[in-house]
Short mmCIF file of C-alpha atoms and ligand atoms in Angstrom, two decimals:
data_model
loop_
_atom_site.label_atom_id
_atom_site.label_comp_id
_atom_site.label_asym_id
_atom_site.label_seq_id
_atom_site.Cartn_x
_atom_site.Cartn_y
_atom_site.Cartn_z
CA UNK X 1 68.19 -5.81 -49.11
CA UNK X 2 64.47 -5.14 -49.10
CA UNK X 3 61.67 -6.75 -48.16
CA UNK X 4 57.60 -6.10 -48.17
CA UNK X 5 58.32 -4.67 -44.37
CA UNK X 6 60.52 -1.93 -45.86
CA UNK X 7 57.31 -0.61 -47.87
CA UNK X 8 55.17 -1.03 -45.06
CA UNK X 9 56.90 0.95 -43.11
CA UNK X 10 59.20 3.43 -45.13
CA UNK X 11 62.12 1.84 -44.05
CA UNK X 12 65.27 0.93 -46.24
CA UNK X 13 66.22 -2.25 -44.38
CA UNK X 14 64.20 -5.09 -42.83
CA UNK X 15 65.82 -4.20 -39.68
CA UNK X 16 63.78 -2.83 -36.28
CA UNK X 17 65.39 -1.95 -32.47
CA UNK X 18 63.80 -3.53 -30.05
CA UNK X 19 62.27 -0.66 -27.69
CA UNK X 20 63.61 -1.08 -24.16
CA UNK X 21 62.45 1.18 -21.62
CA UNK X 22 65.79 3.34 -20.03
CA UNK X 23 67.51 2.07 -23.05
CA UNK X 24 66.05 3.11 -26.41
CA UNK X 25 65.78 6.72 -25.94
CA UNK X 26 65.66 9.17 -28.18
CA UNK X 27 69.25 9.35 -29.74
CA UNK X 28 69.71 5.56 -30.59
CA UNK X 29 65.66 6.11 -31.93
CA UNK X 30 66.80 8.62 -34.19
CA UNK X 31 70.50 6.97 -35.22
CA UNK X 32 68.88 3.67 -35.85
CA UNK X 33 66.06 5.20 -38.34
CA UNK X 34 68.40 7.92 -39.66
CA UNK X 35 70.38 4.91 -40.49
CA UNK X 36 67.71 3.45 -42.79
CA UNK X 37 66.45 0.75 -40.00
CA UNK X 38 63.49 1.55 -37.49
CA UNK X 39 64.53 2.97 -33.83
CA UNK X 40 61.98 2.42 -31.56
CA UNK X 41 61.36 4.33 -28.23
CA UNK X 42 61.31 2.44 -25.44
CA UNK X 43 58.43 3.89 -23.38
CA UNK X 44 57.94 1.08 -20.22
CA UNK X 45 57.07 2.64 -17.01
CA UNK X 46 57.38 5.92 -18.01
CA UNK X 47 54.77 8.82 -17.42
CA UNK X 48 52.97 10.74 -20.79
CA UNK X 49 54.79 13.69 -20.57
CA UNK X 50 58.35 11.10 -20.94
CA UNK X 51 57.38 10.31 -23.77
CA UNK X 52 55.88 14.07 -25.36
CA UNK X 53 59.52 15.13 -24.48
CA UNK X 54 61.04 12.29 -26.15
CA UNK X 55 59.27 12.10 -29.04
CA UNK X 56 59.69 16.47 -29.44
CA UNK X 57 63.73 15.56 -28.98
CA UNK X 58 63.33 12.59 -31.89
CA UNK X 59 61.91 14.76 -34.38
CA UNK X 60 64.63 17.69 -33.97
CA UNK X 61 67.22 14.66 -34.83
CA UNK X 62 65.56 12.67 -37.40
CA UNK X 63 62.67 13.10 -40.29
CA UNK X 64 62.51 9.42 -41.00
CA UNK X 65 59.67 6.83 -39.95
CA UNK X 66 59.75 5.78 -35.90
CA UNK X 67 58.20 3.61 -33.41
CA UNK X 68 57.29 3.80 -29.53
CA UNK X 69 56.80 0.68 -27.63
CA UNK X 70 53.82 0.38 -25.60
CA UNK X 71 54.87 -1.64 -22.40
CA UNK X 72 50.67 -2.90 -21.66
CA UNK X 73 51.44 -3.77 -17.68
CA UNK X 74 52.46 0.09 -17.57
CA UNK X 75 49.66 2.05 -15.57
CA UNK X 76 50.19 4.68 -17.65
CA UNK X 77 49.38 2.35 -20.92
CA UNK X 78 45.93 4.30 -21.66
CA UNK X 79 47.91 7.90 -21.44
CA UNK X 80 50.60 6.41 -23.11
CA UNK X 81 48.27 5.75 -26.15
CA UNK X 82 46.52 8.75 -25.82
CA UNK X 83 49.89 10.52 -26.92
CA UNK X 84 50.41 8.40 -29.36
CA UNK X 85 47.36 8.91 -30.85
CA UNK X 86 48.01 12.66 -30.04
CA UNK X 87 51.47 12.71 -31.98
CA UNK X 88 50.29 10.43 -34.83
CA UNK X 89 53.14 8.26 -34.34
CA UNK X 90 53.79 6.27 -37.47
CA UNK X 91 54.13 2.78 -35.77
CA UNK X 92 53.15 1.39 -32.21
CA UNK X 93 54.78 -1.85 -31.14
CA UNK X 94 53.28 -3.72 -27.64
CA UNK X 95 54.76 -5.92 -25.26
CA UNK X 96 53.38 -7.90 -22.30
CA UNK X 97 50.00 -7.90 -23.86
CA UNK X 98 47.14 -7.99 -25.49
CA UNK X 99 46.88 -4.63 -27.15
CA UNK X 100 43.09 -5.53 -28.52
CA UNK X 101 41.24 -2.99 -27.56
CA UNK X 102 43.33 0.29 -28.57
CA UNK X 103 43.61 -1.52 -32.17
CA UNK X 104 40.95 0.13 -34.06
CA UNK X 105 41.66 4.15 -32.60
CA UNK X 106 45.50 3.74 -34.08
CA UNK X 107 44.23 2.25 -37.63
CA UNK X 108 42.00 5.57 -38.19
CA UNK X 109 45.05 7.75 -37.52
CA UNK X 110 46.97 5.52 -39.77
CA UNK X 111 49.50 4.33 -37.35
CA UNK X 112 50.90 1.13 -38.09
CA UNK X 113 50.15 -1.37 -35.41
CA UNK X 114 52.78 -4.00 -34.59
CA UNK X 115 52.01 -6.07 -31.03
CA UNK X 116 55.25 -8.68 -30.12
CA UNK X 117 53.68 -11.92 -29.66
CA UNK X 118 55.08 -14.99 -27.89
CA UNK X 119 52.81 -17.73 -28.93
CA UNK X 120 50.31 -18.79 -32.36
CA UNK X 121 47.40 -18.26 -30.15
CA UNK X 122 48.15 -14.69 -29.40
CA UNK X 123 49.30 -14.12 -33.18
CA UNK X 124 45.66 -15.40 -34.65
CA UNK X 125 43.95 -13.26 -32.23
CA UNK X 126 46.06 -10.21 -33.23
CA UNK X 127 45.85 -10.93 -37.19
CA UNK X 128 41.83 -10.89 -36.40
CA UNK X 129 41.93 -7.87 -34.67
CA UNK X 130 43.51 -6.06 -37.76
CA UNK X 131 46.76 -5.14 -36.64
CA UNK X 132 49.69 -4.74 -39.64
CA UNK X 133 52.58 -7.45 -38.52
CA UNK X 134 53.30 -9.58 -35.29
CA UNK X 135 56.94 -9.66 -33.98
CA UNK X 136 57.07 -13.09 -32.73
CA UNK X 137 59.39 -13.01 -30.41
CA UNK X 138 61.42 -16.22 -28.72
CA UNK X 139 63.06 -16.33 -25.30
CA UNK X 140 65.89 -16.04 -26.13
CA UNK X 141 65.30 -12.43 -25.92
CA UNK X 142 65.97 -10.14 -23.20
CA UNK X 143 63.52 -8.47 -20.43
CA UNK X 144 59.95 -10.17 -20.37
CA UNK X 145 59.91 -13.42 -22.27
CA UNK X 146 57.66 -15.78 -23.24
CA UNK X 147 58.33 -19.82 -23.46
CA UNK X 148 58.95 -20.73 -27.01
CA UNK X 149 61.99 -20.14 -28.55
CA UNK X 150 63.04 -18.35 -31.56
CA UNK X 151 63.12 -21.40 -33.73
CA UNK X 152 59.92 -22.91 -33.39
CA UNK X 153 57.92 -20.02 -32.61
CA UNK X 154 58.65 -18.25 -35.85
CA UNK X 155 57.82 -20.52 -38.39
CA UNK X 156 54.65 -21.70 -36.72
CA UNK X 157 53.65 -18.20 -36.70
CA UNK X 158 54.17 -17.80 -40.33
CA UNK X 159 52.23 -21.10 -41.31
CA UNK X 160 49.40 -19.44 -39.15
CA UNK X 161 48.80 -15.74 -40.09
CA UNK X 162 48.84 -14.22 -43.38
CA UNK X 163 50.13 -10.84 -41.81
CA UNK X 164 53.79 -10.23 -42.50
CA UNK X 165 56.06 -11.52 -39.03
CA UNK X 166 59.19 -10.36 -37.84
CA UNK X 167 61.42 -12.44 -36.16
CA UNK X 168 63.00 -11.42 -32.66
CA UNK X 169 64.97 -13.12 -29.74
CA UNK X 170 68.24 -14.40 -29.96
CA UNK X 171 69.11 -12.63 -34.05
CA UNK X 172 72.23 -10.65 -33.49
CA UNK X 173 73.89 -10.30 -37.10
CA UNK X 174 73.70 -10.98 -40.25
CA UNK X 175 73.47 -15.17 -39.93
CA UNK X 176 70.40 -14.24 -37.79
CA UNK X 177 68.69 -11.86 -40.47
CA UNK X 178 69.21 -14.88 -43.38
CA UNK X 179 68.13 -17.44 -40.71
CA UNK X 180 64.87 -15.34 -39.91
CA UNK X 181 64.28 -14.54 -43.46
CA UNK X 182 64.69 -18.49 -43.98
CA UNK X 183 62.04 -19.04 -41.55
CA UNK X 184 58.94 -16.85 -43.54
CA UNK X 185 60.28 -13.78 -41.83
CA UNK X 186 59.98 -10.59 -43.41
CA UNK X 187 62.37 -9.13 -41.21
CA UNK X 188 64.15 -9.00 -37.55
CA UNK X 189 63.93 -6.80 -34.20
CA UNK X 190 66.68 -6.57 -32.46
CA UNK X 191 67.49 -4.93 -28.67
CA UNK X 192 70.24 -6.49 -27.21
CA UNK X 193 72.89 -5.64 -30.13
CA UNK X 194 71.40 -2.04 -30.12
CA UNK X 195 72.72 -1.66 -26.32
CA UNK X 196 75.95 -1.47 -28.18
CA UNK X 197 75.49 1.39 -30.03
CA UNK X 198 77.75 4.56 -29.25
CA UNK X 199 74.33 6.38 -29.22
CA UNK X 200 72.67 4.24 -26.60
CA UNK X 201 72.74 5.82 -23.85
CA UNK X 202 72.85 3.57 -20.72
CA UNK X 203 75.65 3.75 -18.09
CA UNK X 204 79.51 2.81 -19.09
CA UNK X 205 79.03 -0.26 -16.50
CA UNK X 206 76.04 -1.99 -18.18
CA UNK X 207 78.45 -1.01 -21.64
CA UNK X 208 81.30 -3.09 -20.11
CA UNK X 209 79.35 -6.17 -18.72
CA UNK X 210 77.98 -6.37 -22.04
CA UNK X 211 81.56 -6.30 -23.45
CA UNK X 212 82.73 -9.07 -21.02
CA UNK X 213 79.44 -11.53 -21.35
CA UNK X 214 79.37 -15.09 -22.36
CA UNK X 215 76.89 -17.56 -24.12
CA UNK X 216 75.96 -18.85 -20.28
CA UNK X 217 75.78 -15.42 -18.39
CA UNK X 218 72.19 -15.07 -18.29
CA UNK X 219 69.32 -16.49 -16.77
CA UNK X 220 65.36 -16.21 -16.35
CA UNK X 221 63.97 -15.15 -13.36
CA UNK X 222 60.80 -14.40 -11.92
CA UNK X 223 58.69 -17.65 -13.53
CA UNK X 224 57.32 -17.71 -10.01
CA UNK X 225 55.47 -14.42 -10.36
CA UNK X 226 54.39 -15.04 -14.08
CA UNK X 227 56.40 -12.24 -15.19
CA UNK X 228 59.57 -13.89 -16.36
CA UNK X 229 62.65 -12.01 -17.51
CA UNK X 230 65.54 -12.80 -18.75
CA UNK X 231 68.89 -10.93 -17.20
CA UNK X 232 72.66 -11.05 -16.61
CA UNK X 233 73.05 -12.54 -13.85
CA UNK X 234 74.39 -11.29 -10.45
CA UNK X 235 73.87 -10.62 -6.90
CA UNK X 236 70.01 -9.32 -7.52
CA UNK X 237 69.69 -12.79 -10.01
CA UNK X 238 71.11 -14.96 -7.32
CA UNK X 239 69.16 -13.10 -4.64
CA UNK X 240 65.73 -13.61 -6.70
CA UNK X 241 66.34 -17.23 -7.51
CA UNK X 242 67.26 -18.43 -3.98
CA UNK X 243 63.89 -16.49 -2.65
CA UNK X 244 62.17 -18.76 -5.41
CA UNK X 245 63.58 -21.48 -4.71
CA UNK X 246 61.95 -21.11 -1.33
CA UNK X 247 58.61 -20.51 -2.96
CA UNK X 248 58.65 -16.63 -1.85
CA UNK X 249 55.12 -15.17 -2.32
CA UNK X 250 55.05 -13.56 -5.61
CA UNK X 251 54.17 -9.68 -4.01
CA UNK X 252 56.95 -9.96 -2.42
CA UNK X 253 59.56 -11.02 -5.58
CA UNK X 254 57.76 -8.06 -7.57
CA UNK X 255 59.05 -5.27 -4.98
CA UNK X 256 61.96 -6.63 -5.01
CA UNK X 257 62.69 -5.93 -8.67
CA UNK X 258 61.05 -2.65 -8.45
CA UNK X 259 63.40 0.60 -9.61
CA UNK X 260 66.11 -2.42 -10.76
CA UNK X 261 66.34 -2.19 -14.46
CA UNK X 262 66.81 2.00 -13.88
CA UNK X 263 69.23 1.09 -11.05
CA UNK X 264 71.13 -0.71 -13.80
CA UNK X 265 70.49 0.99 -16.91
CA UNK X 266 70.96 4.92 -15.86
CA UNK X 267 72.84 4.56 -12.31
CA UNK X 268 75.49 1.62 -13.71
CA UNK X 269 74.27 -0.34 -10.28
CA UNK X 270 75.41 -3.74 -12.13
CA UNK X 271 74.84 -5.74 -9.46
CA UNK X 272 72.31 -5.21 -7.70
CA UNK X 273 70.59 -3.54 -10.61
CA UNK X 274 68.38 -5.92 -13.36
CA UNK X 275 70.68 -6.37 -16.12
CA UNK X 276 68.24 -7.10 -18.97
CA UNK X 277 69.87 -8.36 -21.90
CA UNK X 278 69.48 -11.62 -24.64
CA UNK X 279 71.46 -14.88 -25.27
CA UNK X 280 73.17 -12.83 -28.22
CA UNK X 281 75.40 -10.53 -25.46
CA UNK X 282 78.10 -13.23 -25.40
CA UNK X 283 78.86 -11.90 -28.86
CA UNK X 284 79.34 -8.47 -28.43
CA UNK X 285 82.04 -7.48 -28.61
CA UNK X 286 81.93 -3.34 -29.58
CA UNK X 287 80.53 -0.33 -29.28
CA UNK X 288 80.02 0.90 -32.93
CA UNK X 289 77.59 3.57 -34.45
CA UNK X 290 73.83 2.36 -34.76
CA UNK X 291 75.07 2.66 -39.26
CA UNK X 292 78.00 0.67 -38.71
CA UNK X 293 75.67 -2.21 -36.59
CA UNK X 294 72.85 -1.66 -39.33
CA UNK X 295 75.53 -1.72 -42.17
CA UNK X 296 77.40 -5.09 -41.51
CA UNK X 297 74.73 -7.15 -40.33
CA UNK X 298 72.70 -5.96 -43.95
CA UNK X 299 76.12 -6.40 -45.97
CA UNK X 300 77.12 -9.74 -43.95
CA UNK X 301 73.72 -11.23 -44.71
CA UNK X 302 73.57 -10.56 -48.88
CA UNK X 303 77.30 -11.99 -48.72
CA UNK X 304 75.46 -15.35 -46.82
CA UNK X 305 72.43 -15.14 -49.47
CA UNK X 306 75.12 -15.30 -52.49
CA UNK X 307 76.82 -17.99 -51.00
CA UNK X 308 74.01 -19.75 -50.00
CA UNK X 309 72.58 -19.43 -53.66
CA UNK X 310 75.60 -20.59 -55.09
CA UNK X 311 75.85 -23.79 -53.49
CA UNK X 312 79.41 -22.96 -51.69
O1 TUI D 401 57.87 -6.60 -23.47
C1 TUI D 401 58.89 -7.21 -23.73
N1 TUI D 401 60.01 -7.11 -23.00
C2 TUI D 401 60.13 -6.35 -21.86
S1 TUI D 401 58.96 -5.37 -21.19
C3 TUI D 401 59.99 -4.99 -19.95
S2 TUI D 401 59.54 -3.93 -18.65
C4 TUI D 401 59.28 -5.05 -17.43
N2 TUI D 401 59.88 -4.77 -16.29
C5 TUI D 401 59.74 -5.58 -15.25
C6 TUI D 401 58.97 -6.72 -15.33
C7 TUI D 401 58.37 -7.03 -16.50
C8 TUI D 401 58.53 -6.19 -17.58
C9 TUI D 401 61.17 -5.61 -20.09
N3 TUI D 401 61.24 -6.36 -21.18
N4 TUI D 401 58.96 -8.05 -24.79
C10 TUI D 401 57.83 -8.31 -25.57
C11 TUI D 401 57.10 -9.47 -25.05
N5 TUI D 401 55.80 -9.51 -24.95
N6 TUI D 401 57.61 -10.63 -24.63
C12 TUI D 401 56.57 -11.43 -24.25
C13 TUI D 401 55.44 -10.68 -24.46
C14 TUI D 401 54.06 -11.02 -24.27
C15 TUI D 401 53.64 -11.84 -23.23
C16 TUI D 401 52.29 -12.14 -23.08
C17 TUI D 401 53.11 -10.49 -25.14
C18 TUI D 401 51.78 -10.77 -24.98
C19 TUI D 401 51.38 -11.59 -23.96
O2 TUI D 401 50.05 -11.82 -23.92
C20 TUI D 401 49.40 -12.29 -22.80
C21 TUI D 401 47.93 -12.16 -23.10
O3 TUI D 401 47.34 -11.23 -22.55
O4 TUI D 401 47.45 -12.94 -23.92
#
């Protein structure tokens, strides 16, 4: 199963991890592109020399192509860019922002420059500022979201740009990569399935929420401070919706939900941690080698394109 995104990016399948900061670390970077997909480091919050350390411990594992996810609301977002301009990492995705202005410095290196997007808008500026793909990503997702969903937002970005799009939010196997492709996508990101990789590393307790989750277990917070994210809920959840719900100044919801998603992802704190995760946890349902995950969703989803072509 190939598409033109494999030959952008040197990849065998049309299939990218979402980068999620405490979560996409270096091994499940280097399982995921050793596996013929493309692992993405999760850089968030983290200082520069995070991610010099990381990216020294990918390249022992793996020779293949990789990414590292610029988080834009970081403060360390310039020095974060400087290193990946330093390390000529092959491609740079961005979240919660506008990644404009470091554009032009990662095409001369030849870095391949993929921003997630969460509207049209954002897409035709992007396309404009020369940048290789968009992710459009729906909010079905989890973390930071944006307000369209998966479903509309992809196919509207496709009519709109003549970069290639990837499809993320919600896309868990290989019904998701045939629906995607369906939609003009070239290809899919996926995070929250990833979090059930043997080689992800986050705490055992985050492992067995995931394992227990249903269709309705999470919920958006934080709409209030215009940084929504989507979580599994629990005490923090309830906490930050009942302070909302009594119109809380938003300073005071941010500190609240500083240190969480660490408390959750490396210290197991499950509830009172943030629990970031997508719609698609209600259907995991094990933890399985970043190949295996890679291997049925890209086997499940020629079986569906036979079918499909045959008219069964
Ligand atoms: O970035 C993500 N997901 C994330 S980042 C993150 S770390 C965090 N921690 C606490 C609070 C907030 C974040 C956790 N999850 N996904 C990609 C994504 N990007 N989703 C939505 C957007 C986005 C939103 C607005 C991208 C661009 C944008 O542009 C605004 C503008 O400047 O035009």
């Amino acid at each position: 199963m190939r598409t033109e995104l494999c030959d952008l990016l040197g990849i065998d399948y049309p299939v990218l991890q979402g980068g999620m900061a405490w979560v996409s670390t270096a091994e499940l970077v280097a399982a995921v592109s050793e596996a013929g997909g493309l692992g993405i480091l999760g850089s968030g919050n983290a200082p520069p020399e995070w991610l010099e350390e990381q990216v020294a411990k990918i390249r022992t594992l793996t020779d293949k192509p990789f990414g590292v996810n610029v988080m834009l609301m970081s403060p360390y977002a310039d020095q974060i860019m400087d290193i990946v301009v330093k390390e000529r990492i092959p491609v740079v995705t961005t979240g919660a922002g506008n990644p404009g202005k470091y554009v032009s410095k990662l095409k001369e290196i030849g870095t391949k420059v993929i921003p997630v997007v969460p509207s049209v808008a954002l897409a035709k500026r992007m396309e404009r500022s020369g940048v290789d793909a968009v992710i459009a990503e729906g909010g079905e997702s989890g973390g930071h979201v944006g307000e369209q969903n998966t479903m509309p937002l992809v196919p509207q970005v496709v009519d709109a740009v003549s970069i290639p799009v990837i499809a993320a939010g919600g896309i868990f196997d290989g019904r998701g990569l045939v629906a995607a492709l369906a939609l003009g996508a070239v290809g899919v990101q996926m995070g929250t399935r990833f979090m059930s990789a043997e080689e992800c590393v986050i705490h055992e307790n985050v492992k067995k929420l995931l394992l227990k989750a249903k269709d309705r277990d999470t919920v958006i917070t934080g709409r209030s401070t215009g940084h929504p994210v989507r979580v599994i809920k629990n005490k923090l959840a309830k906490r930050f919706q009942e302070l909302e719900s009594l119109c809380t100044p938003p300073e005071e919801l941010e500190k609240l939900g500083v240190g969480k998603l660490k408390a959750a992802m490396v210290d197991g704190d499950v509830e009172y941690g943030s629990v970031m995760a997508g719609q698609v946890c209600g259907m995991i349902e094990k933890i399985q080698p970043a190949r295996e995950i890679i291997e049925e969703i890209v086997s499940e989803a020629e079986k569906i394109i036979e079918k499909l072509s045959q008219g069964r």
